Short mmCIF file of C-alpha atoms in Angstrom, two decimals:
data_model
loop_
_atom_site.label_atom_id
_atom_site.label_comp_id
_atom_site.label_asym_id
_atom_site.label_seq_id
_atom_site.Cartn_x
_atom_site.Cartn_y
_atom_site.Cartn_z
CA UNK A 1 105.61 77.11 127.96
CA UNK A 2 108.85 75.88 129.11
CA UNK A 3 111.45 74.42 126.84
CA UNK A 4 112.60 72.86 129.92
CA UNK A 5 109.03 71.57 130.04
CA UNK A 6 108.32 67.20 128.51
CA UNK A 7 105.21 67.10 126.62
CA UNK A 8 105.39 63.40 124.98
CA UNK A 9 102.50 63.76 122.85
CA UNK A 10 103.69 65.05 119.78
CA UNK A 11 102.03 67.76 118.49
CA UNK A 12 102.39 70.82 116.48
CA UNK A 13 104.13 73.39 118.99
CA UNK A 14 103.49 77.31 117.99
CA UNK A 15 105.87 80.29 119.40
CA UNK A 16 104.17 82.95 119.37
CA UNK A 17 104.79 86.09 120.90
CA UNK A 18 101.01 87.50 120.28
CA UNK A 19 98.31 84.93 121.93
CA UNK A 20 95.17 86.74 120.73
CA UNK A 21 96.38 85.83 117.39
CA UNK A 22 95.88 82.79 117.99
CA UNK A 23 91.62 81.27 118.67
CA UNK A 24 91.53 81.73 114.95
CA UNK A 25 94.15 79.15 114.10
CA UNK A 26 93.07 76.51 117.41
CA UNK A 27 89.37 76.88 116.01
CA UNK A 28 91.20 75.27 112.37
CA UNK A 29 93.99 72.49 114.24
CA UNK A 30 90.86 71.64 116.01
CA UNK A 31 88.85 71.51 113.56
CA UNK A 32 91.45 69.42 111.48
CA UNK A 33 92.25 67.13 114.28
CA UNK A 34 95.52 68.12 115.02
CA UNK A 35 97.30 69.42 118.41
CA UNK A 36 97.91 72.43 118.89
CA UNK A 37 100.96 73.64 121.64
CA UNK A 38 101.01 77.09 122.14
CA UNK A 39 104.94 78.09 123.37
CA UNK A 40 104.73 82.01 124.03
CA UNK A 41 108.03 83.78 123.36
CA UNK A 42 110.29 86.21 125.45
CA UNK A 43 110.00 84.48 128.60
CA UNK A 44 111.08 81.45 130.10
CA UNK A 45 113.96 78.87 130.11
CA UNK A 46 115.63 76.97 127.55
CA UNK A 47 117.69 73.58 128.95
CA UNK A 48 120.04 73.31 126.03
CA UNK A 49 120.22 70.03 127.26
CA UNK A 50 117.01 68.66 127.63
CA UNK A 51 115.22 66.76 124.59
CA UNK A 52 112.95 69.20 122.88
CA UNK A 53 109.35 68.63 122.68
CA UNK A 54 107.87 65.72 120.41
CA UNK A 55 106.37 67.19 117.41
CA UNK A 56 106.80 69.75 115.44
CA UNK A 57 108.33 73.85 115.78
CA UNK A 58 106.03 76.25 113.99
CA UNK A 59 107.11 79.98 114.76
CA UNK A 60 104.88 82.35 114.17
CA UNK A 61 107.03 85.40 115.64
CA UNK A 62 106.13 89.41 114.54
CA UNK A 63 108.54 91.80 114.12
CA UNK A 64 106.64 93.93 116.18
CA UNK A 65 106.55 92.08 119.35
CA UNK A 66 108.59 94.39 120.68
CA UNK A 67 105.96 96.49 120.06
CA UNK A 68 103.42 94.16 123.17
CA UNK A 69 105.75 94.05 126.09
CA UNK A 70 107.97 90.94 124.42
CA UNK A 71 110.82 92.81 122.83
CA UNK A 72 113.28 89.17 123.18
CA UNK A 73 110.63 87.41 121.51
CA UNK A 74 113.00 87.32 118.16
CA UNK A 75 115.49 86.51 120.54
CA UNK A 76 113.88 83.86 122.31
CA UNK A 77 112.39 82.20 118.67
CA UNK A 78 116.53 81.67 117.20
CA UNK A 79 117.64 79.96 119.86
CA UNK A 80 113.95 77.92 120.08
CA UNK A 81 114.38 76.48 116.86
CA UNK A 82 117.81 76.52 116.23
CA UNK A 83 117.72 74.38 120.02
CA UNK A 84 115.38 72.75 118.48
CA UNK A 85 116.75 71.92 114.72
CA UNK A 86 119.86 70.70 116.72
CA UNK A 87 118.40 68.02 117.90
CA UNK A 88 116.43 67.04 114.99
CA UNK A 89 113.40 68.33 115.13
CA UNK A 90 111.77 69.06 112.36
CA UNK A 91 110.65 73.21 112.49
CA UNK A 92 109.10 75.37 110.50
CA UNK A 93 110.19 79.49 110.26
CA UNK A 94 113.33 78.59 111.97
CA UNK A 95 116.59 80.63 112.86
CA UNK A 96 117.52 81.92 109.20
CA UNK A 97 113.70 82.37 109.05
CA UNK A 98 113.36 84.55 112.14
CA UNK A 99 116.84 86.66 110.96
CA UNK A 100 114.28 87.57 107.69
CA UNK A 101 111.54 88.09 109.46
CA UNK A 102 112.75 90.97 111.31
CA UNK A 103 114.63 92.91 108.73
CA UNK A 104 113.20 94.68 106.05
CA UNK A 105 117.31 95.31 104.77
CA UNK A 106 117.74 91.13 104.61
CA UNK A 107 114.03 91.01 103.03
CA UNK A 108 115.38 93.62 100.63
CA UNK A 109 119.19 92.27 99.82
CA UNK A 110 116.99 88.99 99.28
CA UNK A 111 114.54 89.93 96.55
CA UNK A 112 117.21 92.17 94.98
CA UNK A 113 119.49 89.23 94.82
CA UNK A 114 116.62 87.27 92.85
CA UNK A 115 115.98 90.21 90.10
CA UNK A 116 112.55 91.69 91.48
CA UNK A 117 112.14 94.98 90.99
CA UNK A 118 112.78 96.97 94.78
CA UNK A 119 112.06 100.00 95.71
CA UNK A 120 115.21 102.89 95.82
CA UNK A 121 116.35 102.30 100.05
CA UNK A 122 119.19 103.82 102.07
CA UNK A 123 119.35 102.20 105.05
CA UNK A 124 120.34 104.54 107.84
CA UNK A 125 122.42 103.47 111.51
CA UNK A 126 121.05 105.79 114.55
CA UNK A 127 120.09 108.57 113.87
CA UNK A 128 123.60 110.82 113.38
CA UNK A 129 123.63 110.19 110.16
CA UNK A 130 119.20 110.50 108.63
CA UNK A 131 119.54 113.99 107.48
CA UNK A 132 122.61 113.70 105.74
CA UNK A 133 122.13 110.40 103.72
CA UNK A 134 118.13 111.56 103.11
CA UNK A 135 119.38 113.96 100.02
CA UNK A 136 120.49 110.69 98.25
CA UNK A 137 116.57 110.05 97.75
CA UNK A 138 115.10 112.61 96.11
CA UNK A 139 111.29 113.83 97.66
CA UNK A 140 109.11 113.41 98.37
CA UNK A 141 110.15 109.59 99.92
CA UNK A 142 109.58 107.63 103.47
CA UNK A 143 111.20 105.54 106.40
CA UNK A 144 110.20 102.68 107.44
CA UNK A 145 111.98 100.61 110.70
CA UNK A 146 114.00 97.69 109.49
CA UNK A 147 112.11 96.42 112.23
CA UNK A 148 108.95 96.62 111.19
CA UNK A 149 104.98 95.28 110.93
CA UNK A 150 102.21 97.68 112.14
CA UNK A 151 103.59 99.87 109.83
CA UNK A 152 105.78 101.20 112.45
CA UNK A 153 107.90 104.59 111.50
CA UNK A 154 106.81 104.92 108.59
CA UNK A 155 106.05 108.63 107.48
CA UNK A 156 106.07 110.31 104.64
CA UNK A 157 108.21 113.40 103.91
CA UNK A 158 107.53 115.61 100.71
CA UNK A 159 110.70 117.94 101.18
CA UNK A 160 113.96 117.49 103.10
CA UNK A 161 113.13 120.16 104.99
CA UNK A 162 110.48 118.46 107.46
CA UNK A 163 112.21 115.28 107.42
CA UNK A 164 115.56 117.38 109.04
CA UNK A 165 112.83 118.76 111.97
CA UNK A 166 111.80 115.81 112.11
CA UNK A 167 114.63 114.16 112.69
CA UNK A 168 116.46 116.80 114.70
CA UNK A 169 112.43 116.72 116.82
CA UNK A 170 111.13 115.71 120.12
CA UNK A 171 108.37 113.70 117.40
CA UNK A 172 111.42 111.57 116.30
CA UNK A 173 110.41 107.73 116.43
CA UNK A 174 113.91 105.36 117.31
CA UNK A 175 113.78 101.99 115.97
CA UNK A 176 114.04 99.27 117.47
CA UNK A 177 117.22 97.83 116.09
CA UNK A 178 118.36 101.41 115.66
CA UNK A 179 118.16 100.56 111.82
CA UNK A 180 115.87 103.20 110.00
CA UNK A 181 115.72 102.50 105.81
CA UNK A 182 114.78 106.08 103.55
CA UNK A 183 113.03 105.08 100.72
CA UNK A 184 111.18 105.95 97.75
CA UNK A 185 108.48 107.20 97.21
CA UNK A 186 106.06 104.23 95.29
CA UNK A 187 102.60 105.48 93.68
CA UNK A 188 100.47 103.22 92.77
CA UNK A 189 98.15 102.66 90.33
CA UNK A 190 95.13 102.61 92.59
CA UNK A 191 94.86 102.89 96.25
CA UNK A 192 95.71 99.41 96.70
CA UNK A 193 98.60 97.47 97.08
CA UNK A 194 98.20 93.09 96.80
CA UNK A 195 99.39 90.48 99.58
CA UNK A 196 100.49 86.77 98.30
CA UNK A 197 99.30 84.73 100.93
CA UNK A 198 100.23 81.20 99.77
CA UNK A 199 97.53 80.53 99.55
CA UNK A 200 95.92 83.43 98.05
CA UNK A 201 96.30 86.71 97.15
CA UNK A 202 94.03 89.48 98.62
CA UNK A 203 93.91 93.19 97.33
CA UNK A 204 94.58 95.98 99.85
CA UNK A 205 92.48 98.97 99.60
CA UNK A 206 95.13 102.10 101.12
CA UNK A 207 92.66 104.62 100.06
CA UNK A 208 92.46 105.98 104.22
CA UNK A 209 95.70 106.74 103.42
CA UNK A 210 97.35 104.30 105.93
CA UNK A 211 100.33 101.85 106.35
CA UNK A 212 98.64 99.86 109.17
CA UNK A 213 97.27 96.72 106.84
CA UNK A 214 97.62 93.95 109.07
CA UNK A 215 94.79 90.97 107.86
CA UNK A 216 93.95 89.85 110.75
CA UNK A 217 91.01 90.46 112.81
CA UNK A 218 92.35 90.86 115.62
CA UNK A 219 94.53 94.01 113.52
CA UNK A 220 91.29 95.29 113.25
CA UNK A 221 90.88 99.35 113.36
CA UNK A 222 87.96 101.72 114.02
CA UNK A 223 86.29 102.48 110.48
CA UNK A 224 87.98 100.15 108.46
CA UNK A 225 86.81 99.87 105.03
CA UNK A 226 85.05 103.51 105.43
CA UNK A 227 85.07 104.97 101.25
CA UNK A 228 87.89 107.33 101.61
CA UNK A 229 86.45 109.75 99.34
CA UNK A 230 82.41 110.14 99.76
CA UNK A 231 81.37 108.07 97.00
CA UNK A 232 78.95 106.22 98.46
CA UNK A 233 78.71 109.35 101.47
CA UNK A 234 74.46 108.97 102.61
CA UNK A 235 73.63 107.64 100.10
CA UNK A 236 73.59 104.46 101.86
CA UNK A 237 75.57 101.93 99.44
CA UNK A 238 78.41 99.39 101.24
CA UNK A 239 81.19 100.73 102.37
CA UNK A 240 84.15 99.46 99.58
CA UNK A 241 85.92 96.70 101.95
CA UNK A 242 89.73 96.76 102.76
CA UNK A 243 90.31 93.52 102.28
CA UNK A 244 89.32 91.37 99.55
CA UNK A 245 90.55 88.26 97.47
CA UNK A 246 91.37 88.52 93.78
CA UNK A 247 90.78 85.35 92.68
CA UNK A 248 92.64 86.61 89.02
CA UNK A 249 95.91 85.89 90.48
CA UNK A 250 96.12 81.99 90.27
CA UNK A 251 98.80 80.18 91.62
CA UNK A 252 99.85 79.97 88.25
CA UNK A 253 100.64 83.09 87.80
CA UNK A 254 104.18 83.66 86.56
CA UNK A 255 105.41 86.14 89.13
CA UNK A 256 103.23 83.55 91.82
CA UNK A 257 105.70 81.18 89.98
CA UNK A 258 108.55 83.70 90.99
CA UNK A 259 107.61 83.61 94.70
CA UNK A 260 107.39 80.18 95.37
CA UNK A 261 110.71 80.21 93.61
CA UNK A 262 111.99 82.40 96.17
CA UNK A 263 110.53 81.46 99.25
CA UNK A 264 111.65 77.43 97.80
CA UNK A 265 115.38 79.20 97.74
CA UNK A 266 114.89 80.90 101.26
CA UNK A 267 113.22 77.68 103.20
CA UNK A 268 110.90 79.92 103.96
CA UNK A 269 106.77 77.59 104.63
CA UNK A 270 104.40 79.69 105.25
CA UNK A 271 103.95 83.46 104.09
CA UNK A 272 102.90 86.80 102.75
CA UNK A 273 104.82 88.76 99.90
CA UNK A 274 103.53 92.84 98.90
CA UNK A 275 103.85 94.40 96.29
CA UNK A 276 102.23 96.63 93.84
CA UNK A 277 102.18 97.94 90.30
CA UNK A 278 103.56 101.73 90.03
CA UNK A 279 101.80 104.16 87.62
CA UNK A 280 105.53 104.21 85.99
CA UNK A 281 104.47 100.66 85.20
CA UNK A 282 106.92 98.84 87.54
CA UNK A 283 105.91 95.73 89.88
CA UNK A 284 107.13 96.30 93.47
CA UNK A 285 107.84 93.73 95.63
CA UNK A 286 108.76 95.59 99.70
CA UNK A 287 108.15 93.25 102.20
CA UNK A 288 108.18 89.41 102.85
CA UNK A 289 106.32 88.25 105.92
CA UNK A 290 106.94 85.59 107.28
CA UNK A 291 104.31 85.29 110.39
CA UNK A 292 101.20 85.77 108.42
CA UNK A 293 97.21 86.53 109.29
CA UNK A 294 93.79 85.89 107.58
CA UNK A 295 90.82 87.81 107.24
CA UNK A 296 87.88 86.32 108.59
CA UNK A 297 85.71 88.48 106.26
CA UNK A 298 87.91 87.56 103.36
CA UNK A 299 88.12 83.85 104.52
CA UNK A 300 83.38 83.77 104.36
CA UNK A 301 83.65 82.54 100.65
CA UNK A 302 86.77 80.30 101.22
CA UNK A 303 86.00 76.18 100.18
CA UNK A 304 88.95 75.70 102.92
CA UNK A 305 89.78 78.89 104.93
CA UNK A 306 94.23 79.93 105.47
CA UNK A 307 94.13 78.76 109.41
CA UNK A 308 92.44 74.74 108.07
CA UNK A 309 95.08 74.82 105.44
CA UNK A 310 98.32 75.46 107.61
CA UNK A 311 96.95 73.14 110.49
CA UNK A 312 95.82 70.34 107.35
CA UNK A 313 100.33 71.21 106.33
CA UNK A 314 101.88 70.63 109.90
CA UNK A 315 99.14 68.25 109.98
CA UNK A 316 101.67 66.27 107.61
CA UNK A 317 104.19 67.16 109.16
CA UNK A 318 103.04 65.90 112.31
CA UNK A 319 102.19 62.71 110.52
CA UNK A 320 105.54 62.05 108.94
CA UNK A 321 107.40 62.86 112.35
CA UNK A 322 105.09 60.52 114.65
CA UNK A 323 105.93 57.49 111.36
CA UNK A 324 109.75 57.99 111.77
CA UNK A 325 109.12 57.82 115.83
#
């Protein structure tokens, strides 16, 4: 869809950079009776003097958009949401949310300012200063890309010599925005992290040692969820699922209440926040995802799946906009 194309029937217009993530939401919106119109990011035109389409603008920009042949998606999302807001449209995931989605530096700053325990992190602009900057981080440590998603640029280094060879070598992985993060290695009390989706909390099994933790059906990896330590091997026992609900974490949990307050302060309406409990007793928050996906196996037992909740929420906003017109 081009921003210049008229769309007179009010709808929820979803900006996105990955069509594979849309089908579960389309089914949810159809079930809730809410019209959904796709708006692919990174192509088309934007007539700044034209009135935006009627309804609600919902941005699902992903930090990993550049890995799906959509390098212009983040700038398109910023532009379209700012333009729509200037015309008084109801925007969910606007320009400031896009800035946070594509920058772990901005996320870290927001979390630290709000008083959350965050990993010791050094941001390095460009490649030249990486080796010298790493001396400020005790080994073992990890690297990350500032514009991440999908575990981009996440590597573990057990000593500075190996890291130096990597930076100087041909297999060095350049960050999309040129910013590489050097970060302390956090060791969890168990091989799992928790992702608090702002509708429920999910335990993510990390025993396989990977960093690609996307819960969406379209992100499923071969062998995901298989036992990593041999337990049940050859016995016919079912493998531990990679994702499962943590029902003991409710909306009244003190940490969740703090996250809700943070999201409200940041103007974020739909999100997932990742944290872990470390062996030294810390509860460390390390990632805010403003484009969040939901695992269908996790959701099977829920009375109202997350995608349906989102459709119902955005449908309510759409109804409010229609009532105003």
